[in-house]
Amino acid sequence: MTDSSDTAPKKLFIKTYGCQMNVYDSERMAEAMGANGYVTTENAEEADMVLLNTCHIREKAAEKVYSDLGRLRPLKAAKPGMKIGVAGCVAQAEGAEILRRMPLVDLVVGPQSYHRLPEMVAAEGQQIDTDFPLEDKFDHLPERKALRGPTAFLTVQEGCDKFCAFCVVPYTRGSEVSRPAARLLAEARDLVTRGVREITLLGQNVNGYHGAGEDGVWGLSRLLREMAGIEGLERLRYTTSHPNDMDDDLIAAHGDLPQLMPYLHLPVQSGSDRILKAMNRKHTAEHYLRLIERIRAARPDILLSSDFIVGFPGETDRDFEDTMDLIRAVGFGAAFSFKYSARPGTPAAEKPELPAELCDTRLHALQALITDQQRAAQAAMVGREVGVLYEKPGRMPGQMVGKSDHLHAVHVMDPTGKVGELVRVRVIAAAPNSLAAERLPG
Ligand code: SAH
Ligand code: SF4
Ligand code: F3S
């Protein structure tokens, strides 16, 4: 009798934490492993290899990795050949400690080294690679081939040189590197041939993109303008931006390019100039508000979202009120908000922390205000005509679900609708987290 395990493909389970770049990296790691005989599974229990693609941004996110690894112990005990890998930003920041604390881990691979994953998996004994290699990992990854859903991420820039006082990203992702424009355009064209109609360009500091183009260095606006020329690519988005890198041409692109969707995530973190300075953000609240005015002048219907940190060391009631005032002045369509989390190795971690209850109170107040603004923005969509790109069938028979131009989740009753179709709809109702709409003819 032959043993089917010799010929059957091995199964890879990946759990992704953190930001969209990790989602993109997980896809690329799955492709790299796919070229080496692994297929992905949704079920850790049947996996031959489990890979945790981790996030180090806040303490809770990082600690979760250790508790998840603990839960894998019985699985690995029941399946001796099983490999366990830790990738991503915790791997970068705490690689050696992971191997020490968690002997069940077979390999640790940082965000800039994961093209080496297949050879590390094949090797004996615990493996670690957290270098920032000089060569580009993208040169060593397999071509992307399979057909895929209508939306895709595309990393154009990685790393950050801004060193905000609270943030680990410059340490876990390294300094800013932009990928060459020709490579990105080729990758975007290839994604379109495989069914993609919307691409979100990714970077830790995406609007700081400065990649080699055919006639010199291109900024993000030039890259977007070229991508808008790709036939079949209907929608473009980009994230995450820094306020200091929103240049005039990028703002103008929001008015010029119909493919560039009217949604912008532009983290401000605080509305207090004192705190912004302590955070090393290098912009003021006023600078941010003027910027928003210019962006809205270019694209009046743009929906804005942001990130906020409450309880940064030294934040007074007055500072917090300044943040609330900024939120009231802008009117956001969405936002992410977090309690400050001291991260080892960052300058802010040296400073005394505020009491936890005070941070909780402030976070609740800020989130209540954001929720009000989000509901108002959703309610304001009712009656309007927007585009929706269908991403999957809904829970009800005949229902399709997709994202609007403004990135709202939209449900449409459309029994003949197909995944990947870009349709015009009229919004008929707003629920707390989504919109309902009817399809318009044509
Ligand atoms: N490059 C992006 C994203 C950085 S991480 C940017 O500059 O916006 C995403 C968000 O996590 C940040 O915008 C910030 O609001 C939050 N964050 C980062 N470090 C944090 C910390 N130490 N504590 C709490 N929130 C943090
Ligand atoms: Fe972190 Fe600031 Fe860089 Fe964003 S800009 S990744 S918050 S250091
Ligand atoms: Fe987290 Fe790393 Fe992204 S720390 S937010 S996974 S860049």
Tab-separated table of C-alpha atoms and ligand atoms in Angstrom:
chain	number	residue	atom	x	y	z
A	1	MET	CA	0.000	0.000	0.000
A	2	THR	CA	1.290	3.459	-0.790
A	3	ASP	CA	1.215	6.154	1.817
A	4	SER	CA	-0.889	9.009	0.424
A	5	SER	CA	0.849	11.511	2.725
A	6	ASP	CA	3.943	11.274	0.500
A	7	THR	CA	2.120	12.577	-2.538
A	8	ALA	CA	-0.729	14.684	-1.108
A	9	PRO	CA	0.092	18.401	-0.947
A	10	LYS	CA	1.041	19.648	2.481
A	11	LYS	CA	-1.329	22.045	4.172
A	12	LEU	CA	-0.476	25.519	5.401
A	13	PHE	CA	-2.586	27.489	7.889
A	14	ILE	CA	-1.803	31.209	8.173
A	15	LYS	CA	-3.206	33.504	10.853
A	16	THR	CA	-2.779	37.193	10.097
A	17	TYR	CA	-2.722	39.925	12.755
A	18	GLY	CA	-2.323	43.681	12.346
A	19	CYS	CA	-2.407	45.884	9.291
A	20	GLN	CA	-3.237	45.438	5.611
A	21	MET	CA	0.416	45.052	4.757
A	22	ASN	CA	0.432	41.890	6.828
A	23	VAL	CA	-2.584	40.682	4.819
A	24	TYR	CA	-0.606	41.297	1.631
A	25	ASP	CA	2.503	39.599	3.085
A	26	SER	CA	0.462	36.556	4.127
A	27	GLU	CA	-0.758	36.186	0.549
A	28	ARG	CA	2.785	36.384	-0.758
A	29	MET	CA	4.026	33.862	1.805
A	30	ALA	CA	1.211	31.499	0.801
A	31	GLU	CA	2.329	31.886	-2.824
A	32	ALA	CA	5.982	31.259	-1.924
A	33	MET	CA	4.979	28.110	-0.039
A	34	GLY	CA	2.557	27.150	-2.817
A	35	ALA	CA	5.471	26.989	-5.235
A	36	ASN	CA	6.970	24.463	-2.805
A	37	GLY	CA	4.013	22.126	-2.658
A	38	TYR	CA	1.860	23.644	0.095
A	39	VAL	CA	-1.842	24.455	-0.246
A	40	THR	CA	-3.572	26.712	2.255
A	41	THR	CA	-6.227	25.508	4.681
A	42	GLU	CA	-8.703	27.351	6.888
A	43	ASN	CA	-8.313	24.741	9.598
A	44	ALA	CA	-5.236	24.734	11.860
A	45	GLU	CA	-5.990	21.195	13.000
A	46	GLU	CA	-5.326	19.649	9.590
A	47	ALA	CA	-2.252	21.790	8.887
A	48	ASP	CA	1.272	20.479	8.379
A	49	MET	CA	2.501	23.984	8.982
A	50	VAL	CA	1.039	26.850	11.014
A	51	LEU	CA	2.323	30.351	10.374
A	52	LEU	CA	1.427	33.299	12.611
A	53	ASN	CA	1.967	36.608	10.788
A	54	THR	CA	2.170	38.924	13.749
A	55	CYS	CA	1.767	42.577	14.770
A	56	HIS	CA	3.806	44.458	17.372
A	57	ILE	CA	2.014	47.800	17.323
A	58	ARG	CA	0.386	47.555	20.776
A	59	GLU	CA	1.204	45.350	23.756
A	60	LYS	CA	-2.066	43.416	23.508
A	61	ALA	CA	-1.474	42.496	19.863
A	62	ALA	CA	2.038	41.265	20.630
A	63	GLU	CA	1.060	39.260	23.720
A	64	LYS	CA	-1.742	37.529	21.815
A	65	VAL	CA	0.896	35.728	19.772
A	66	TYR	CA	2.243	33.979	22.854
A	67	SER	CA	-1.213	32.863	24.008
A	68	ASP	CA	-2.013	31.610	20.487
A	69	LEU	CA	1.280	29.700	20.429
A	70	GLY	CA	0.334	28.122	23.761
A	71	ARG	CA	-2.905	26.908	22.198
A	72	LEU	CA	-0.971	25.238	19.382
A	73	ARG	CA	0.986	23.054	21.823
A	74	PRO	CA	-1.508	20.133	21.935
A	75	LEU	CA	-1.913	20.267	18.130
A	76	LYS	CA	1.795	19.906	17.600
A	77	ALA	CA	2.036	17.171	20.263
A	78	ALA	CA	-0.606	15.195	18.364
A	79	LYS	CA	1.173	15.698	15.034
A	80	PRO	CA	4.941	15.315	15.416
A	81	GLY	CA	5.996	16.511	11.941
A	82	MET	CA	4.047	19.761	12.226
A	83	LYS	CA	6.027	22.989	11.759
A	84	ILE	CA	5.209	26.230	13.528
A	85	GLY	CA	6.489	29.551	12.220
A	86	VAL	CA	6.266	33.116	13.500
A	87	ALA	CA	6.488	35.871	10.874
A	88	GLY	CA	5.817	39.600	10.848
A	89	CYS	CA	6.600	42.403	13.251
A	90	VAL	CA	6.746	40.451	16.548
A	91	ALA	CA	9.159	38.075	14.816
A	92	GLN	CA	11.290	41.075	13.873
A	93	ALA	CA	11.172	42.676	17.313
A	94	GLU	CA	11.377	39.627	19.583
A	95	GLY	CA	12.737	36.830	17.397
A	96	ALA	CA	15.286	35.343	19.791
A	97	GLU	CA	12.924	35.715	22.747
A	98	ILE	CA	10.195	33.814	20.896
A	99	LEU	CA	12.512	30.867	20.310
A	100	ARG	CA	13.549	30.934	23.987
A	101	ARG	CA	10.055	31.287	25.446
A	102	MET	CA	8.405	28.938	22.959
A	103	PRO	CA	10.518	25.877	22.088
A	104	LEU	CA	7.664	24.572	19.927
A	105	VAL	CA	8.418	27.291	17.365
A	106	ASP	CA	10.464	25.953	14.441
A	107	LEU	CA	11.157	29.175	12.642
A	108	VAL	CA	11.064	32.940	13.033
A	109	VAL	CA	11.111	35.125	9.934
A	110	GLY	CA	11.021	38.936	9.803
A	111	PRO	CA	8.976	40.997	7.299
A	112	GLN	CA	11.959	41.606	5.016
A	113	SER	CA	13.154	37.986	4.825
A	114	TYR	CA	10.091	35.898	4.112
A	115	HIS	CA	11.190	34.957	0.582
A	116	ARG	CA	13.538	32.575	2.475
A	117	LEU	CA	10.594	30.790	4.090
A	118	PRO	CA	10.629	27.623	1.916
A	119	GLU	CA	14.305	26.884	2.587
A	120	MET	CA	13.835	27.616	6.294
A	121	VAL	CA	10.917	25.184	6.452
A	122	ALA	CA	13.012	22.485	4.786
A	123	ALA	CA	15.943	22.962	7.198
A	124	GLU	CA	16.462	20.992	10.428
A	125	GLY	CA	16.376	22.637	13.867
A	126	GLN	CA	15.113	26.070	14.941
A	127	GLN	CA	15.616	28.708	12.229
A	128	ILE	CA	15.693	32.487	12.533
A	129	ASP	CA	16.101	35.249	9.946
A	130	THR	CA	15.357	38.815	10.999
A	131	ASP	CA	17.908	40.593	8.797
A	132	PHE	CA	17.148	43.618	6.683
A	133	PRO	CA	18.774	42.154	3.564
A	134	LEU	CA	20.185	44.431	0.887
A	135	GLU	CA	18.465	42.533	-1.894
A	136	ASP	CA	14.758	42.999	-2.463
A	137	LYS	CA	12.542	40.149	-1.254
A	138	PHE	CA	10.158	40.890	-4.131
A	139	ASP	CA	12.876	39.756	-6.580
A	140	HIS	CA	12.831	36.315	-4.989
A	141	LEU	CA	9.104	35.694	-4.704
A	142	PRO	CA	7.270	33.568	-7.262
A	143	GLU	CA	5.084	35.224	-9.908
A	144	ARG	CA	1.477	35.565	-8.854
A	145	LYS	CA	-0.669	33.355	-11.078
A	146	ALA	CA	-4.029	32.217	-9.758
A	147	LEU	CA	-7.308	33.894	-10.599
A	148	ARG	CA	-8.523	35.945	-7.707
A	149	GLY	CA	-11.264	38.149	-6.294
A	150	PRO	CA	-12.008	41.662	-7.585
A	151	THR	CA	-9.964	43.593	-4.996
A	152	ALA	CA	-6.264	43.372	-4.229
A	153	PHE	CA	-3.558	45.028	-2.174
A	154	LEU	CA	-0.252	46.000	-3.718
A	155	THR	CA	2.702	47.035	-1.557
A	156	VAL	CA	4.452	50.007	-3.182
A	157	GLN	CA	6.467	51.270	-0.251
A	158	GLU	CA	7.593	49.776	3.004
A	159	GLY	CA	9.156	51.014	6.215
A	160	CYS	CA	9.102	54.378	7.910
A	161	ASP	CA	11.677	57.068	8.746
A	162	LYS	CA	9.326	59.282	10.735
A	163	PHE	CA	9.959	57.867	14.210
A	164	CYS	CA	6.799	59.011	15.932
A	165	ALA	CA	7.687	58.738	19.635
A	166	PHE	CA	5.154	55.968	20.342
A	167	CYS	CA	5.628	53.743	17.304
A	168	VAL	CA	7.523	50.487	16.668
A	169	VAL	CA	7.106	50.450	12.874
A	170	PRO	CA	10.460	52.109	12.010
A	171	TYR	CA	12.141	49.344	14.047
A	172	THR	CA	10.078	46.387	12.826
A	173	ARG	CA	9.791	47.348	9.143
A	174	GLY	CA	13.032	49.264	8.760
A	175	SER	CA	13.671	52.473	6.846
A	176	GLU	CA	11.562	53.661	3.919
A	177	VAL	CA	12.023	51.778	0.662
A	178	SER	CA	9.936	52.377	-2.488
A	179	ARG	CA	9.558	49.724	-5.180
A	180	PRO	CA	10.362	50.692	-8.801
A	181	ALA	CA	7.336	52.042	-10.704
A	182	ALA	CA	7.738	49.744	-13.726
A	183	ARG	CA	7.540	46.674	-11.473
A	184	LEU	CA	4.416	48.000	-9.792
A	185	LEU	CA	2.699	48.820	-13.074
A	186	ALA	CA	3.506	45.325	-14.358
A	187	GLU	CA	2.168	43.780	-11.159
A	188	ALA	CA	-0.994	45.877	-11.377
A	189	ARG	CA	-1.575	44.865	-15.032
A	190	ASP	CA	-1.064	41.244	-14.078
A	191	LEU	CA	-3.595	41.537	-11.236
A	192	VAL	CA	-6.128	42.989	-13.690
A	193	THR	CA	-5.672	40.059	-16.087
A	194	ARG	CA	-6.473	37.787	-13.144
A	195	GLY	CA	-9.793	39.483	-12.409
A	196	VAL	CA	-8.859	42.388	-10.137
A	197	ARG	CA	-10.793	45.639	-10.662
A	198	GLU	CA	-9.759	47.571	-7.564
A	199	ILE	CA	-6.222	47.951	-6.213
A	200	THR	CA	-5.267	49.484	-2.890
A	201	LEU	CA	-1.664	50.679	-2.918
A	202	LEU	CA	-0.056	49.947	0.431
A	203	GLY	CA	2.757	51.504	2.388
A	204	GLN	CA	3.474	52.325	6.018
A	205	ASN	CA	3.924	55.821	4.695
A	206	VAL	CA	2.433	55.353	1.252
A	207	ASN	CA	2.264	58.999	0.222
A	208	GLY	CA	5.996	59.222	0.918
A	209	TYR	CA	6.427	56.901	-2.108
A	210	HIS	CA	9.437	57.941	-4.180
A	211	GLY	CA	10.171	55.094	-6.562
A	212	ALA	CA	12.381	54.925	-9.621
A	213	GLY	CA	10.330	55.779	-12.718
A	214	GLU	CA	11.300	55.776	-16.390
A	215	ASP	CA	12.118	59.497	-16.286
A	216	GLY	CA	13.385	59.976	-12.737
A	217	VAL	CA	11.860	59.608	-9.311
A	218	TRP	CA	8.081	59.306	-9.180
A	219	GLY	CA	5.898	60.382	-6.294
A	220	LEU	CA	2.649	58.624	-5.404
A	221	SER	CA	0.537	60.966	-7.540
A	222	ARG	CA	2.508	60.102	-10.668
A	223	LEU	CA	2.194	56.394	-9.899
A	224	LEU	CA	-1.566	56.765	-9.404
A	225	ARG	CA	-1.928	58.721	-12.656
A	226	GLU	CA	-0.117	55.959	-14.569
A	227	MET	CA	-2.122	53.225	-12.879
A	228	ALA	CA	-5.330	55.021	-13.789
A	229	GLY	CA	-4.364	54.392	-17.426
A	230	ILE	CA	-4.507	50.609	-17.024
A	231	GLU	CA	-7.529	49.324	-18.900
A	232	GLY	CA	-9.900	47.330	-16.698
A	233	LEU	CA	-8.570	48.804	-13.457
A	234	GLU	CA	-11.674	50.652	-12.324
A	235	ARG	CA	-10.777	51.733	-8.813
A	236	LEU	CA	-7.690	52.898	-6.940
A	237	ARG	CA	-7.150	53.546	-3.252
A	238	TYR	CA	-4.046	54.035	-1.135
A	239	THR	CA	-3.201	53.701	2.540
A	240	THR	CA	-1.720	54.753	4.995
A	241	SER	CA	-0.708	58.357	4.512
A	242	HIS	CA	1.091	60.865	6.691
A	243	PRO	CA	-0.243	64.452	6.717
A	244	ASN	CA	3.221	65.894	6.015
A	245	ASP	CA	3.506	64.003	2.715
A	246	MET	CA	0.202	65.106	1.111
A	247	ASP	CA	1.715	67.166	-1.707
A	248	ASP	CA	-0.156	69.450	-4.127
A	249	ASP	CA	-0.199	66.989	-7.000
A	250	LEU	CA	-1.541	64.179	-4.826
A	251	ILE	CA	-4.341	66.453	-3.647
A	252	ALA	CA	-5.004	67.459	-7.272
A	253	ALA	CA	-5.153	63.778	-8.275
A	254	HIS	CA	-8.212	63.390	-6.055
A	255	GLY	CA	-9.972	65.878	-8.290
A	256	ASP	CA	-8.518	64.639	-11.589
A	257	LEU	CA	-8.749	60.853	-11.443
A	258	PRO	CA	-12.215	59.283	-11.507
A	259	GLN	CA	-10.592	55.940	-10.587
A	260	LEU	CA	-9.242	57.379	-7.332
A	261	MET	CA	-12.008	56.671	-4.843
A	262	PRO	CA	-13.357	59.446	-2.581
A	263	TYR	CA	-12.047	58.037	0.690
A	264	LEU	CA	-8.855	58.980	2.483
A	265	HIS	CA	-7.366	57.580	5.676
A	266	LEU	CA	-5.171	60.315	7.098
A	267	PRO	CA	-4.052	59.635	10.679
A	268	VAL	CA	-3.665	62.718	12.888
A	269	GLN	CA	-3.271	60.975	16.315
A	270	SER	CA	-4.099	64.077	18.409
A	271	GLY	CA	-5.605	67.545	18.121
A	272	SER	CA	-3.263	69.095	20.688
A	273	ASP	CA	-0.159	70.837	19.380
A	274	ARG	CA	1.648	70.141	22.655
A	275	ILE	CA	0.987	66.412	22.340
A	276	LEU	CA	1.672	66.345	18.589
A	277	LYS	CA	5.074	67.849	19.358
A	278	ALA	CA	5.750	65.294	22.109
A	279	MET	CA	4.726	62.579	19.625
A	280	ASN	CA	7.287	63.924	17.107
A	281	ARG	CA	4.533	64.228	14.481
A	282	LYS	CA	6.026	67.428	13.004
A	283	HIS	CA	2.619	68.914	12.150
A	284	THR	CA	0.106	70.975	14.093
A	285	ALA	CA	-3.664	70.672	14.364
A	286	GLU	CA	-3.998	73.812	12.238
A	287	HIS	CA	-1.788	72.314	9.509
A	288	TYR	CA	-4.044	69.236	9.468
A	289	LEU	CA	-7.247	71.298	9.285
A	290	ARG	CA	-5.899	73.423	6.383
A	291	LEU	CA	-4.864	70.238	4.605
A	292	ILE	CA	-8.367	68.806	4.962
A	293	GLU	CA	-9.778	72.029	3.487
A	294	ARG	CA	-7.523	71.692	0.438
A	295	ILE	CA	-8.388	68.031	-0.040
A	296	ARG	CA	-12.102	68.815	0.197
A	297	ALA	CA	-11.678	71.628	-2.297
A	298	ALA	CA	-10.245	69.095	-4.776
A	299	ARG	CA	-12.852	66.405	-4.041
A	300	PRO	CA	-15.849	67.798	-2.109
A	301	ASP	CA	-17.530	64.450	-1.421
A	302	ILE	CA	-14.414	62.764	-0.013
A	303	LEU	CA	-14.931	60.737	3.164
A	304	LEU	CA	-12.154	61.087	5.708
A	305	SER	CA	-10.947	58.683	8.332
A	306	SER	CA	-8.146	58.873	10.845
A	307	ASP	CA	-6.287	57.234	13.723
A	308	PHE	CA	-6.246	58.615	17.265
A	309	ILE	CA	-4.206	57.743	20.315
A	310	VAL	CA	-5.669	58.751	23.700
A	311	GLY	CA	-3.695	58.897	26.933
A	312	PHE	CA	-0.304	59.655	25.431
A	313	PRO	CA	2.080	60.475	28.341
A	314	GLY	CA	1.409	63.996	29.613
A	315	GLU	CA	-2.010	64.357	27.902
A	316	THR	CA	-4.146	66.739	29.998
A	317	ASP	CA	-7.929	67.235	29.918
A	318	ARG	CA	-7.274	70.350	27.840
A	319	ASP	CA	-5.167	68.370	25.318
A	320	PHE	CA	-7.897	65.764	25.068
A	321	GLU	CA	-10.526	68.474	24.501
A	322	ASP	CA	-8.350	69.837	21.674
A	323	THR	CA	-8.559	66.395	20.058
A	324	MET	CA	-12.350	66.357	20.461
A	325	ASP	CA	-12.492	69.863	18.936
A	326	LEU	CA	-10.455	68.721	15.933
A	327	ILE	CA	-12.809	65.786	15.410
A	328	ARG	CA	-15.812	68.130	15.569
A	329	ALA	CA	-14.128	70.507	13.126
A	330	VAL	CA	-13.386	67.805	10.538
A	331	GLY	CA	-16.376	65.456	10.723
A	332	PHE	CA	-14.968	61.997	10.022
A	333	GLY	CA	-16.700	59.174	8.195
A	334	ALA	CA	-14.790	56.585	10.234
A	335	ALA	CA	-11.820	56.368	12.586
A	336	PHE	CA	-9.664	53.980	14.555
A	337	SER	CA	-8.833	54.962	18.111
A	338	PHE	CA	-6.521	53.347	20.597
A	339	LYS	CA	-5.363	53.736	24.167
A	340	TYR	CA	-1.694	54.564	24.220
A	341	SER	CA	0.399	51.437	24.729
A	342	ALA	CA	4.028	51.872	25.822
A	343	ARG	CA	6.293	49.963	23.437
A	344	PRO	CA	9.769	48.855	24.456
A	345	GLY	CA	12.540	50.764	22.706
A	346	THR	CA	10.417	53.764	21.708
A	347	PRO	CA	11.192	57.216	23.214
A	348	ALA	CA	7.684	57.656	24.697
A	349	ALA	CA	8.068	54.447	26.711
A	350	GLU	CA	10.484	56.316	29.002
A	351	LYS	CA	7.723	58.657	30.178
A	352	PRO	CA	5.260	58.021	33.027
A	353	GLU	CA	1.917	56.608	31.898
A	354	LEU	CA	-1.503	58.064	32.691
A	355	PRO	CA	-3.953	56.154	34.922
A	356	ALA	CA	-5.761	53.403	32.989
A	357	GLU	CA	-9.262	54.573	34.062
A	358	LEU	CA	-8.611	58.069	32.713
A	359	CYS	CA	-7.554	56.590	29.362
A	360	ASP	CA	-10.687	54.406	29.316
A	361	THR	CA	-12.944	57.393	29.969
A	362	ARG	CA	-11.297	59.429	27.214
A	363	LEU	CA	-11.388	56.553	24.744
A	364	HIS	CA	-15.111	56.010	25.333
A	365	ALA	CA	-15.890	59.692	24.885
A	366	LEU	CA	-13.867	59.878	21.677
A	367	GLN	CA	-15.391	56.721	20.263
A	368	ALA	CA	-18.914	57.942	21.040
A	369	LEU	CA	-18.222	61.136	19.083
A	370	ILE	CA	-16.752	59.199	16.160
A	371	THR	CA	-19.723	56.810	16.157
A	372	ASP	CA	-22.095	59.789	15.913
A	373	GLN	CA	-20.121	61.172	12.983
A	374	GLN	CA	-19.966	57.797	11.269
A	375	ARG	CA	-23.752	57.355	11.592
A	376	ALA	CA	-24.324	60.881	10.263
A	377	ALA	CA	-22.063	60.178	7.280
A	378	GLN	CA	-23.934	56.927	6.558
A	379	ALA	CA	-27.338	58.592	6.924
A	380	ALA	CA	-26.213	61.329	4.514
A	381	MET	CA	-25.675	58.664	1.839
A	382	VAL	CA	-29.367	57.693	1.787
A	383	GLY	CA	-30.913	58.710	-1.535
A	384	ARG	CA	-27.529	59.131	-3.225
A	385	GLU	CA	-26.283	57.228	-6.278
A	386	VAL	CA	-22.917	55.537	-5.849
A	387	GLY	CA	-20.806	52.816	-7.422
A	388	VAL	CA	-20.534	49.416	-5.733
A	389	LEU	CA	-18.048	46.685	-6.583
A	390	TYR	CA	-19.572	43.313	-5.709
A	391	GLU	CA	-17.169	41.255	-3.579
A	392	LYS	CA	-19.311	38.288	-2.510
A	393	PRO	CA	-22.873	37.002	-2.253
A	394	GLY	CA	-24.722	38.200	0.857
A	395	ARG	CA	-26.302	36.055	3.564
A	396	MET	CA	-29.776	36.326	2.070
A	397	PRO	CA	-30.650	34.571	-1.206
A	398	GLY	CA	-30.259	36.925	-4.168
A	399	GLN	CA	-28.235	39.422	-2.163
A	400	MET	CA	-24.808	40.811	-3.161
A	401	VAL	CA	-22.331	42.585	-0.894
A	402	GLY	CA	-19.647	45.043	-1.902
A	403	LYS	CA	-17.966	48.322	-1.100
A	404	SER	CA	-19.185	51.706	-2.203
A	405	ASP	CA	-16.878	54.348	-3.648
A	406	HIS	CA	-16.719	55.755	-0.097
A	407	LEU	CA	-15.764	52.331	1.307
A	408	HIS	CA	-19.106	51.685	2.968
A	409	ALA	CA	-20.220	48.052	3.049
A	410	VAL	CA	-23.342	47.878	0.856
A	411	HIS	CA	-26.032	45.178	0.527
A	412	VAL	CA	-27.959	44.997	-2.726
A	413	MET	CA	-30.822	42.626	-3.649
A	414	ASP	CA	-29.649	41.593	-7.097
A	415	PRO	CA	-30.356	37.936	-8.008
A	416	THR	CA	-28.456	38.222	-11.314
A	417	GLY	CA	-25.514	40.118	-9.801
A	418	LYS	CA	-22.034	38.633	-10.114
A	419	VAL	CA	-18.891	38.923	-8.026
A	420	GLY	CA	-16.553	41.427	-9.713
A	421	GLU	CA	-19.349	43.508	-11.240
A	422	LEU	CA	-19.141	47.260	-10.719
A	423	VAL	CA	-22.689	48.589	-10.579
A	424	ARG	CA	-24.514	51.855	-9.944
A	425	VAL	CA	-26.887	51.797	-7.005
A	426	ARG	CA	-29.161	54.143	-5.086
A	427	VAL	CA	-28.763	53.947	-1.295
A	428	ILE	CA	-32.126	53.268	0.347
A	429	ALA	CA	-31.271	52.780	4.028
A	430	ALA	CA	-28.428	53.059	6.518
A	431	ALA	CA	-27.771	50.449	9.237
A	432	PRO	CA	-25.092	50.968	11.925
A	433	ASN	CA	-22.330	49.281	9.923
A	434	SER	CA	-23.616	49.060	6.383
A	435	LEU	CA	-25.912	50.521	3.744
A	436	ALA	CA	-28.765	48.942	1.822
A	437	ALA	CA	-29.146	49.913	-1.832
A	438	GLU	CA	-31.060	49.113	-5.004
A	439	ARG	CA	-29.353	48.542	-8.327
A	440	LEU	CA	-29.935	51.138	-11.011
A	441	PRO	CA	-30.453	50.109	-14.607
A	442	GLY	CA	-27.518	50.347	-17.027
B	1	SAH	N1	1.906	54.176	9.163
B	1	SAH	C1	0.621	54.370	9.632
B	1	SAH	C2	0.130	53.315	10.588
B	1	SAH	C3	0.851	53.121	11.839
B	1	SAH	S1	0.200	51.964	12.943
B	1	SAH	C4	0.532	55.772	10.185
B	1	SAH	O1	1.509	56.488	10.290
B	1	SAH	O2	-0.563	56.162	10.472
B	1	SAH	C5	-1.511	52.310	12.972
B	1	SAH	C6	-1.965	53.126	14.128
B	1	SAH	O3	-1.702	52.478	15.357
B	1	SAH	C7	-1.300	54.470	14.269
B	1	SAH	O4	-1.824	55.421	13.396
B	1	SAH	C8	-1.568	54.808	15.704
B	1	SAH	O5	-2.796	55.489	15.861
B	1	SAH	C9	-1.665	53.447	16.366
B	1	SAH	N2	-0.503	53.202	17.229
B	1	SAH	C10	0.784	53.113	16.848
B	1	SAH	N3	1.573	52.926	17.922
B	1	SAH	C11	0.762	52.908	19.009
B	1	SAH	C12	0.987	52.772	20.409
B	1	SAH	N4	2.204	52.638	20.903
B	1	SAH	N5	-0.092	52.793	21.230
B	1	SAH	C13	-1.341	52.944	20.726
B	1	SAH	N6	-1.609	53.089	19.414
B	1	SAH	C14	-0.568	53.069	18.569
B	2	SF4	FE1	4.591	54.846	12.987
B	2	SF4	FE2	4.623	57.478	12.728
B	2	SF4	FE3	5.793	55.947	10.893
B	2	SF4	FE4	3.153	55.979	11.087
B	2	SF4	S1	4.455	57.727	10.525
B	2	SF4	S2	4.449	54.182	10.881
B	2	SF4	S3	2.823	56.222	13.269
B	2	SF4	S4	6.449	56.173	13.017
B	3	F3S	FE1	1.498	45.781	13.093
B	3	F3S	FE2	3.731	45.611	11.777
B	3	F3S	FE3	1.535	46.387	10.563
B	3	F3S	S1	3.514	46.294	13.863
B	3	F3S	S2	0.437	47.432	12.166
B	3	F3S	S3	1.899	44.421	11.430
B	3	F3S	S4	3.569	47.158	10.201
